[in-house]
Amino acid sequence: MHTREITVYLTTDIKACTAREEQIFRLRNAFPDFNVTLCASVEDFITHVHNADYAVSWEFKKEWYAGAPFLHAVFTPSAGREWIEPDPAGRTPTIFGRFHGKIMRETLLAMMLYFNRRVFDTLQNQSDRKWERDAYSDTHSLTRQTVLIIGYGNIGRECAKVLKALGAKVIGVKRDLSKGTNDNIADSVITFDNIIPALREADHVVLALPGGRETDGMINRTHLENMKKTAYIYNMGRGNCIGEEDIVWAVTYSKIAGFWLDVFDKEPLPLTSKLWRFPNVIITPHSSAFNAEYLDLYFDELIQIIKYLETKRGA
Amino acid sequence: MHTREITVYLTTDIKACTAREEQIFRLRNAFPDFNVTLCASVEDFITHVHNADYAVSWEFKKEWYAGAPFLHAVFTPSAGREWIEPDPAGRTPTIFGRFHGKIMRETLLAMMLYFNRRVFDTLQNQSDRKWERDAYSDTHSLTRQTVLIIGYGNIGRECAKVLKALGAKVIGVKRDLSKGTNDNIADSVITFDNIIPALREADHVVLALPGGRETDGMINRTHLENMKKTAYIYNMGRGNCIGEEDIVWAVTYSKIAGFWLDVFDKEPLPLTSKLWRFPNVIITPHSSAFNAEYLDLYFDELIQIIKYLETKRGA
């Protein structure tokens, strides 16, 4: 008889993304009928996955499915579609992480408030020992500002919740409006066709778009030309949706006030990139969702979903 | 007959704190029966205040009250008690601004998220062109943190609202608990006598205390010794509540992780102060409430209160 098995392979060079014993312990406690294995290498994972009912991994190659007859679902903490190849037989679903927004909303706010409160100037004035109160006379609060969130999914909505709590006006941009234009969080939800008037109004534009051909170069110079010169763009989706040359052009000609970029077309961002050296372009290394509680939040979600799937299988 | 008069003297070297014509225009529109005067100098103000029903000013000397027989109230945008001397006759009340929290909560969040998301390291890594993802593995979200707000008045409660929206646990510290220990915002409200266990638990400690003898040196080395080494203090009340030497001691011996200081015992902070040069002490020039909308928010409040007082007088 097949021994039921959950195989976990979450080992990376980033501590936040690497499963710890206490997290595996939680999984064992939640599912006492299962054998829970924590794999240390990809070879180890491939061996164990032959017997797995559930696999939890950062990557999955399409050729691995054939050798895994019991596999009921592949789980990944990632919100991105790039690292799990779909089952060619169409039998095994992939279940992506949905918890990222809880972390990313704070990273986004950190950057918005860094720009809004001119923290760059604060640090400069402190270094010069300058007591410069009037510098804050031209700052603005989110209370009187408009935030446009392009790519209004799980992550965008989580950001919208805290932005609304801070009093901002929030406009979401979605591909599919079949569920209506009101989600009870944002002030309105529109499609990409209607983006120009919204861009003209926005003080902050958040890009939370998925990668892939459909979003390639989605934001171009026409969009940048239609923004306020005082506005900022925050890209925490994927790097393909706006070209590096267009970003450099916008900063060089002061089309907008600045960028926070967490994602890039090529990662790591090459040392030769022009982006590193602009004071109003803040670079982070595709880390907007990382913190110490990353996998704790993920295991909360994972346990809930496996319990749900088990109930369904039992029924 | 006395012509009814509102005399405004809000002229400073800070743009955010200086009344603009459009704000005076709003006051005139709201109170068509009043003569509204915008004074350009203190001499001008002293002359006009003789006839004023309401005076709106950053400062008021006690000797000015005697020459102002019609004066019904003195208004000031300030939340601090230092610049308006009370009426020696006890006849004219001072009405202080209560709108500051709406701006200060964002300044506080800017600083908390700056520390929480290690923006200092972000800027350093960018300057070194280093792609350092693991640096964020040790960061934390407010969702899993506790914030202690010492001095839990209007401003503290406004901060508590947004911190709760971000998922933090919030403990308020008040002098007077006669209204109970639950204000429907914070998780709990305690008195200063019970502060040590709360300090041991807090990841962020916000000081929003008024100045004066009662708060002088209120936070001392015993308090700092009882904090987490990973915790931060944010002082946006008055500089007298914690001594500069104690701050330098705490940073030098890594008793806590850092400070944001907006207020100081002596302002401007002297060039010779040791505080300027610590990378984990952020200095701002008593500016946490300043932004472009400062007096707009104040005039919203001012118009409401004068309307209320007029109704009461008419009744």
mmCIF file with all atom_site columns, C-alpha atoms in Angstrom, chain A residues 101-257:
data_model
loop_
_atom_site.group_PDB
_atom_site.id
_atom_site.type_symbol
_atom_site.label_atom_id
_atom_site.label_alt_id
_atom_site.label_comp_id
_atom_site.label_asym_id
_atom_site.label_entity_id
_atom_site.label_seq_id
_atom_site.pdbx_PDB_ins_code
_atom_site.Cartn_x
_atom_site.Cartn_y
_atom_site.Cartn_z
_atom_site.occupancy
_atom_site.B_iso_or_equiv
_atom_site.pdbx_formal_charge
_atom_site.auth_seq_id
_atom_site.auth_comp_id
_atom_site.auth_asym_id
_atom_site.auth_atom_id
_atom_site.pdbx_PDB_model_num
ATOM 1   C CA . GLY A 1 101 ? 0.531   41.042 -0.474  1.00 0.00 ? 101 GLY A CA 1
ATOM 2   C CA . LYS A 1 102 ? 0.725   41.122 3.331   1.00 0.00 ? 102 LYS A CA 1
ATOM 3   C CA . ILE A 1 103 ? 4.484   41.720 3.093   1.00 0.00 ? 103 ILE A CA 1
ATOM 4   C CA . MET A 1 104 ? 4.598   43.666 -0.184  1.00 0.00 ? 104 MET A CA 1
ATOM 5   C CA . ARG A 1 105 ? 2.085   46.266 0.967   1.00 0.00 ? 105 ARG A CA 1
ATOM 6   C CA . GLU A 1 106 ? 4.566   47.348 3.653   1.00 0.00 ? 106 GLU A CA 1
ATOM 7   C CA . THR A 1 107 ? 7.498   47.415 1.244   1.00 0.00 ? 107 THR A CA 1
ATOM 8   C CA . LEU A 1 108 ? 5.427   49.553 -1.113  1.00 0.00 ? 108 LEU A CA 1
ATOM 9   C CA . LEU A 1 109 ? 4.394   51.908 1.706   1.00 0.00 ? 109 LEU A CA 1
ATOM 10  C CA . ALA A 1 110 ? 8.023   52.160 2.859   1.00 0.00 ? 110 ALA A CA 1
ATOM 11  C CA . MET A 1 111 ? 8.953   53.412 -0.612  1.00 0.00 ? 111 MET A CA 1
ATOM 12  C CA . MET A 1 112 ? 5.925   55.713 -1.054  1.00 0.00 ? 112 MET A CA 1
ATOM 13  C CA . LEU A 1 113 ? 6.524   57.365 2.292   1.00 0.00 ? 113 LEU A CA 1
ATOM 14  C CA . TYR A 1 114 ? 10.272  57.553 1.614   1.00 0.00 ? 114 TYR A CA 1
ATOM 15  C CA . PHE A 1 115 ? 9.453   59.635 -1.470  1.00 0.00 ? 115 PHE A CA 1
ATOM 16  C CA . ASN A 1 116 ? 6.481   61.499 0.044   1.00 0.00 ? 116 ASN A CA 1
ATOM 17  C CA . ARG A 1 117 ? 8.369   62.545 3.189   1.00 0.00 ? 117 ARG A CA 1
ATOM 18  C CA . ARG A 1 118 ? 11.624  63.306 1.254   1.00 0.00 ? 118 ARG A CA 1
ATOM 19  C CA . VAL A 1 119 ? 13.719  60.949 3.372   1.00 0.00 ? 119 VAL A CA 1
ATOM 20  C CA . PHE A 1 120 ? 16.546  61.341 0.855   1.00 0.00 ? 120 PHE A CA 1
ATOM 21  C CA . ASP A 1 121 ? 16.741  65.063 1.741   1.00 0.00 ? 121 ASP A CA 1
ATOM 22  C CA . THR A 1 122 ? 16.385  64.257 5.453   1.00 0.00 ? 122 THR A CA 1
ATOM 23  C CA . LEU A 1 123 ? 19.492  62.041 5.317   1.00 0.00 ? 123 LEU A CA 1
ATOM 24  C CA . GLN A 1 124 ? 21.393  64.637 3.288   1.00 0.00 ? 124 GLN A CA 1
ATOM 25  C CA . ASN A 1 125 ? 20.470  67.478 5.665   1.00 0.00 ? 125 ASN A CA 1
ATOM 26  C CA . GLN A 1 126 ? 21.426  65.368 8.663   1.00 0.00 ? 126 GLN A CA 1
ATOM 27  C CA . SER A 1 127 ? 24.785  64.584 7.107   1.00 0.00 ? 127 SER A CA 1
ATOM 28  C CA . ASP A 1 128 ? 25.283  68.357 6.575   1.00 0.00 ? 128 ASP A CA 1
ATOM 29  C CA . ARG A 1 129 ? 23.955  69.081 10.121  1.00 0.00 ? 129 ARG A CA 1
ATOM 30  C CA . LYS A 1 130 ? 21.329  71.340 8.566   1.00 0.00 ? 130 LYS A CA 1
ATOM 31  C CA . TRP A 1 131 ? 18.127  72.207 10.484  1.00 0.00 ? 131 TRP A CA 1
ATOM 32  C CA . GLU A 1 132 ? 15.892  72.729 7.457   1.00 0.00 ? 132 GLU A CA 1
ATOM 33  C CA . ARG A 1 133 ? 12.220  72.807 8.508   1.00 0.00 ? 133 ARG A CA 1
ATOM 34  C CA . ASP A 1 134 ? 10.903  74.489 5.386   1.00 0.00 ? 134 ASP A CA 1
ATOM 35  C CA . ALA A 1 135 ? 11.997  71.466 3.305   1.00 0.00 ? 135 ALA A CA 1
ATOM 36  C CA . TYR A 1 136 ? 8.825   69.689 4.436   1.00 0.00 ? 136 TYR A CA 1
ATOM 37  C CA . SER A 1 137 ? 6.461   72.490 3.338   1.00 0.00 ? 137 SER A CA 1
ATOM 38  C CA . ASP A 1 138 ? 6.242   70.949 -0.118  1.00 0.00 ? 138 ASP A CA 1
ATOM 39  C CA . THR A 1 139 ? 5.624   67.373 1.002   1.00 0.00 ? 139 THR A CA 1
ATOM 40  C CA . HIS A 1 140 ? 2.239   65.680 0.640   1.00 0.00 ? 140 HIS A CA 1
ATOM 41  C CA . SER A 1 141 ? 0.221   63.096 2.529   1.00 0.00 ? 141 SER A CA 1
ATOM 42  C CA . LEU A 1 142 ? -1.460  60.067 1.016   1.00 0.00 ? 142 LEU A CA 1
ATOM 43  C CA . THR A 1 143 ? -4.704  61.487 2.447   1.00 0.00 ? 143 THR A CA 1
ATOM 44  C CA . ARG A 1 144 ? -4.821  63.941 -0.453  1.00 0.00 ? 144 ARG A CA 1
ATOM 45  C CA . GLN A 1 145 ? -3.287  61.714 -3.122  1.00 0.00 ? 145 GLN A CA 1
ATOM 46  C CA . THR A 1 146 ? -4.386  59.239 -5.780  1.00 0.00 ? 146 THR A CA 1
ATOM 47  C CA . VAL A 1 147 ? -2.784  55.823 -6.242  1.00 0.00 ? 147 VAL A CA 1
ATOM 48  C CA . LEU A 1 148 ? -3.248  53.872 -9.463  1.00 0.00 ? 148 LEU A CA 1
ATOM 49  C CA . ILE A 1 149 ? -2.592  50.132 -9.175  1.00 0.00 ? 149 ILE A CA 1
ATOM 50  C CA . ILE A 1 150 ? -1.985  48.518 -12.566 1.00 0.00 ? 150 ILE A CA 1
ATOM 51  C CA . GLY A 1 151 ? -2.479  44.753 -12.186 1.00 0.00 ? 151 GLY A CA 1
ATOM 52  C CA . TYR A 1 152 ? -5.171  44.640 -9.540  1.00 0.00 ? 152 TYR A CA 1
ATOM 53  C CA . GLY A 1 153 ? -5.042  41.043 -8.246  1.00 0.00 ? 153 GLY A CA 1
ATOM 54  C CA . ASN A 1 154 ? -4.375  39.579 -4.769  1.00 0.00 ? 154 ASN A CA 1
ATOM 55  C CA . ILE A 1 155 ? -1.303  41.715 -4.215  1.00 0.00 ? 155 ILE A CA 1
ATOM 56  C CA . GLY A 1 156 ? -2.798  44.903 -5.574  1.00 0.00 ? 156 GLY A CA 1
ATOM 57  C CA . ARG A 1 157 ? -5.889  44.520 -3.404  1.00 0.00 ? 157 ARG A CA 1
ATOM 58  C CA . GLU A 1 158 ? -3.829  43.925 -0.268  1.00 0.00 ? 158 GLU A CA 1
ATOM 59  C CA . CYS A 1 159 ? -1.959  47.176 -1.032  1.00 0.00 ? 159 CYS A CA 1
ATOM 60  C CA . ALA A 1 160 ? -5.248  48.968 -1.723  1.00 0.00 ? 160 ALA A CA 1
ATOM 61  C CA . LYS A 1 161 ? -6.561  48.043 1.745   1.00 0.00 ? 161 LYS A CA 1
ATOM 62  C CA . VAL A 1 162 ? -3.774  49.822 3.605   1.00 0.00 ? 162 VAL A CA 1
ATOM 63  C CA . LEU A 1 163 ? -3.707  52.752 1.174   1.00 0.00 ? 163 LEU A CA 1
ATOM 64  C CA . LYS A 1 164 ? -7.435  53.272 1.793   1.00 0.00 ? 164 LYS A CA 1
ATOM 65  C CA . ALA A 1 165 ? -6.811  53.105 5.566   1.00 0.00 ? 165 ALA A CA 1
ATOM 66  C CA . LEU A 1 166 ? -4.318  55.939 5.071   1.00 0.00 ? 166 LEU A CA 1
ATOM 67  C CA . GLY A 1 167 ? -6.964  57.948 3.229   1.00 0.00 ? 167 GLY A CA 1
ATOM 68  C CA . ALA A 1 168 ? -5.660  57.727 -0.343  1.00 0.00 ? 168 ALA A CA 1
ATOM 69  C CA . LYS A 1 169 ? -7.900  57.522 -3.390  1.00 0.00 ? 169 LYS A CA 1
ATOM 70  C CA . VAL A 1 170 ? -7.230  54.173 -5.079  1.00 0.00 ? 170 VAL A CA 1
ATOM 71  C CA . ILE A 1 171 ? -7.934  53.188 -8.693  1.00 0.00 ? 171 ILE A CA 1
ATOM 72  C CA . GLY A 1 172 ? -7.356  49.563 -9.728  1.00 0.00 ? 172 GLY A CA 1
ATOM 73  C CA . VAL A 1 173 ? -6.643  48.435 -13.289 1.00 0.00 ? 173 VAL A CA 1
ATOM 74  C CA . LYS A 1 174 ? -7.761  44.911 -14.257 1.00 0.00 ? 174 LYS A CA 1
ATOM 75  C CA . ARG A 1 175 ? -7.943  42.940 -17.475 1.00 0.00 ? 175 ARG A CA 1
ATOM 76  C CA . ASP A 1 176 ? -11.266 41.373 -16.649 1.00 0.00 ? 176 ASP A CA 1
ATOM 77  C CA . LEU A 1 177 ? -14.104 43.503 -15.347 1.00 0.00 ? 177 LEU A CA 1
ATOM 78  C CA . SER A 1 178 ? -16.729 40.761 -15.579 1.00 0.00 ? 178 SER A CA 1
ATOM 79  C CA . LYS A 1 179 ? -17.048 40.878 -11.781 1.00 0.00 ? 179 LYS A CA 1
ATOM 80  C CA . GLY A 1 180 ? -17.860 44.604 -11.960 1.00 0.00 ? 180 GLY A CA 1
ATOM 81  C CA . THR A 1 181 ? -16.008 47.841 -11.321 1.00 0.00 ? 181 THR A CA 1
ATOM 82  C CA . ASN A 1 182 ? -16.365 47.905 -7.545  1.00 0.00 ? 182 ASN A CA 1
ATOM 83  C CA . ASP A 1 183 ? -14.497 45.518 -5.270  1.00 0.00 ? 183 ASP A CA 1
ATOM 84  C CA . ASN A 1 184 ? -15.405 47.288 -1.989  1.00 0.00 ? 184 ASN A CA 1
ATOM 85  C CA . ILE A 1 185 ? -11.773 48.339 -1.520  1.00 0.00 ? 185 ILE A CA 1
ATOM 86  C CA . ALA A 1 186 ? -10.709 50.617 -4.390  1.00 0.00 ? 186 ALA A CA 1
ATOM 87  C CA . ASP A 1 187 ? -12.635 53.768 -5.287  1.00 0.00 ? 187 ASP A CA 1
ATOM 88  C CA . SER A 1 188 ? -12.953 52.403 -8.805  1.00 0.00 ? 188 SER A CA 1
ATOM 89  C CA . VAL A 1 189 ? -11.672 49.609 -11.022 1.00 0.00 ? 189 VAL A CA 1
ATOM 90  C CA . ILE A 1 190 ? -11.033 50.269 -14.712 1.00 0.00 ? 190 ILE A CA 1
ATOM 91  C CA . THR A 1 191 ? -9.524  48.486 -17.726 1.00 0.00 ? 191 THR A CA 1
ATOM 92  C CA . PHE A 1 192 ? -6.198  49.297 -19.352 1.00 0.00 ? 192 PHE A CA 1
ATOM 93  C CA . ASP A 1 193 ? -8.013  50.981 -22.293 1.00 0.00 ? 193 ASP A CA 1
ATOM 94  C CA . ASN A 1 194 ? -9.089  53.768 -19.960 1.00 0.00 ? 194 ASN A CA 1
ATOM 95  C CA . ILE A 1 195 ? -5.746  54.349 -18.347 1.00 0.00 ? 195 ILE A CA 1
ATOM 96  C CA . ILE A 1 196 ? -4.704  57.758 -19.720 1.00 0.00 ? 196 ILE A CA 1
ATOM 97  C CA . PRO A 1 197 ? -7.079  59.942 -17.631 1.00 0.00 ? 197 PRO A CA 1
ATOM 98  C CA . ALA A 1 198 ? -6.199  57.872 -14.543 1.00 0.00 ? 198 ALA A CA 1
ATOM 99  C CA . LEU A 1 199 ? -2.458  58.321 -15.222 1.00 0.00 ? 199 LEU A CA 1
ATOM 100 C CA . ARG A 1 200 ? -2.972  62.090 -15.451 1.00 0.00 ? 200 ARG A CA 1
ATOM 101 C CA . GLU A 1 201 ? -4.601  62.092 -12.016 1.00 0.00 ? 201 GLU A CA 1
ATOM 102 C CA . ALA A 1 202 ? -2.269  59.681 -10.176 1.00 0.00 ? 202 ALA A CA 1
ATOM 103 C CA . ASP A 1 203 ? 0.416   60.737 -7.685  1.00 0.00 ? 203 ASP A CA 1
ATOM 104 C CA . HIS A 1 204 ? 1.669   57.154 -7.388  1.00 0.00 ? 204 HIS A CA 1
ATOM 105 C CA . VAL A 1 205 ? 1.483   54.405 -10.024 1.00 0.00 ? 205 VAL A CA 1
ATOM 106 C CA . VAL A 1 206 ? 1.997   50.838 -8.798  1.00 0.00 ? 206 VAL A CA 1
ATOM 107 C CA . LEU A 1 207 ? 2.860   48.103 -11.300 1.00 0.00 ? 207 LEU A CA 1
ATOM 108 C CA . ALA A 1 208 ? 1.879   44.659 -10.008 1.00 0.00 ? 208 ALA A CA 1
ATOM 109 C CA . LEU A 1 209 ? 1.654   42.897 -13.371 1.00 0.00 ? 209 LEU A CA 1
ATOM 110 C CA . PRO A 1 210 ? 2.583   39.295 -14.142 1.00 0.00 ? 210 PRO A CA 1
ATOM 111 C CA . GLY A 1 211 ? 5.418   38.567 -16.587 1.00 0.00 ? 211 GLY A CA 1
ATOM 112 C CA . GLY A 1 212 ? 5.027   37.084 -20.053 1.00 0.00 ? 212 GLY A CA 1
ATOM 113 C CA . ARG A 1 213 ? 4.301   38.217 -23.575 1.00 0.00 ? 213 ARG A CA 1
ATOM 114 C CA . GLU A 1 214 ? 0.989   39.860 -22.716 1.00 0.00 ? 214 GLU A CA 1
ATOM 115 C CA . THR A 1 215 ? 2.601   42.423 -20.412 1.00 0.00 ? 215 THR A CA 1
ATOM 116 C CA . ASP A 1 216 ? 5.824   43.008 -22.395 1.00 0.00 ? 216 ASP A CA 1
ATOM 117 C CA . GLY A 1 217 ? 6.461   46.746 -22.713 1.00 0.00 ? 217 GLY A CA 1
ATOM 118 C CA . MET A 1 218 ? 2.912   47.457 -21.559 1.00 0.00 ? 218 MET A CA 1
ATOM 119 C CA . ILE A 1 219 ? 4.010   50.791 -20.059 1.00 0.00 ? 219 ILE A CA 1
ATOM 120 C CA . ASN A 1 220 ? 5.715   53.018 -22.622 1.00 0.00 ? 220 ASN A CA 1
ATOM 121 C CA . ARG A 1 221 ? 6.711   56.651 -23.223 1.00 0.00 ? 221 ARG A CA 1
ATOM 122 C CA . THR A 1 222 ? 3.138   57.661 -24.048 1.00 0.00 ? 222 THR A CA 1
ATOM 123 C CA . HIS A 1 223 ? 2.098   56.562 -20.571 1.00 0.00 ? 223 HIS A CA 1
ATOM 124 C CA . LEU A 1 224 ? 5.051   58.333 -18.944 1.00 0.00 ? 224 LEU A CA 1
ATOM 125 C CA . GLU A 1 225 ? 4.297   61.512 -20.924 1.00 0.00 ? 225 GLU A CA 1
ATOM 126 C CA . ASN A 1 226 ? 0.778   61.509 -19.499 1.00 0.00 ? 226 ASN A CA 1
ATOM 127 C CA . MET A 1 227 ? 1.838   61.356 -15.862 1.00 0.00 ? 227 MET A CA 1
ATOM 128 C CA . LYS A 1 228 ? 2.287   64.257 -13.434 1.00 0.00 ? 228 LYS A CA 1
ATOM 129 C CA . LYS A 1 229 ? 5.909   65.435 -13.231 1.00 0.00 ? 229 LYS A CA 1
ATOM 130 C CA . THR A 1 230 ? 5.591   65.025 -9.450  1.00 0.00 ? 230 THR A CA 1
ATOM 131 C CA . ALA A 1 231 ? 4.392   61.395 -9.634  1.00 0.00 ? 231 ALA A CA 1
ATOM 132 C CA . TYR A 1 232 ? 6.273   58.162 -8.892  1.00 0.00 ? 232 TYR A CA 1
ATOM 133 C CA . ILE A 1 233 ? 6.188   54.655 -10.405 1.00 0.00 ? 233 ILE A CA 1
ATOM 134 C CA . TYR A 1 234 ? 6.688   51.543 -8.254  1.00 0.00 ? 234 TYR A CA 1
ATOM 135 C CA . ASN A 1 235 ? 7.379   48.279 -10.086 1.00 0.00 ? 235 ASN A CA 1
ATOM 136 C CA . MET A 1 236 ? 6.958   45.216 -7.897  1.00 0.00 ? 236 MET A CA 1
ATOM 137 C CA . GLY A 1 237 ? 5.468   42.875 -10.520 1.00 0.00 ? 237 GLY A CA 1
ATOM 138 C CA . ARG A 1 238 ? 7.819   41.801 -13.282 1.00 0.00 ? 238 ARG A CA 1
ATOM 139 C CA . GLY A 1 239 ? 10.572  43.706 -15.073 1.00 0.00 ? 239 GLY A CA 1
ATOM 140 C CA . ASN A 1 240 ? 9.303   43.127 -18.608 1.00 0.00 ? 240 ASN A CA 1
ATOM 141 C CA . CYS A 1 241 ? 6.388   45.573 -18.442 1.00 0.00 ? 241 CYS A CA 1
ATOM 142 C CA . ILE A 1 242 ? 8.515   48.717 -18.763 1.00 0.00 ? 242 ILE A CA 1
ATOM 143 C CA . GLY A 1 243 ? 11.752  49.111 -20.732 1.00 0.00 ? 243 GLY A CA 1
ATOM 144 C CA . GLU A 1 244 ? 14.967  50.219 -19.001 1.00 0.00 ? 244 GLU A CA 1
ATOM 145 C CA . GLU A 1 245 ? 15.570  52.796 -21.737 1.00 0.00 ? 245 GLU A CA 1
ATOM 146 C CA . ASP A 1 246 ? 12.164  54.334 -21.134 1.00 0.00 ? 246 ASP A CA 1
ATOM 147 C CA . ILE A 1 247 ? 12.886  54.565 -17.398 1.00 0.00 ? 247 ILE A CA 1
ATOM 148 C CA . VAL A 1 248 ? 16.233  56.263 -18.048 1.00 0.00 ? 248 VAL A CA 1
ATOM 149 C CA . TRP A 1 249 ? 14.530  58.621 -20.522 1.00 0.00 ? 249 TRP A CA 1
ATOM 150 C CA . ALA A 1 250 ? 11.795  59.537 -17.991 1.00 0.00 ? 250 ALA A CA 1
ATOM 151 C CA . VAL A 1 251 ? 14.330  60.309 -15.261 1.00 0.00 ? 251 VAL A CA 1
ATOM 152 C CA . THR A 1 252 ? 16.757  62.137 -17.526 1.00 0.00 ? 252 THR A CA 1
ATOM 153 C CA . TYR A 1 253 ? 14.038  64.421 -18.906 1.00 0.00 ? 253 TYR A CA 1
ATOM 154 C CA . SER A 1 254 ? 12.179  64.715 -15.545 1.00 0.00 ? 254 SER A CA 1
ATOM 155 C CA . LYS A 1 255 ? 8.981   63.278 -17.015 1.00 0.00 ? 255 LYS A CA 1
ATOM 156 C CA . ILE A 1 256 ? 8.111   61.949 -13.541 1.00 0.00 ? 256 ILE A CA 1
ATOM 157 C CA . ALA A 1 257 ? 9.682   62.425 -10.095 1.00 0.00 ? 257 ALA A CA 1
#
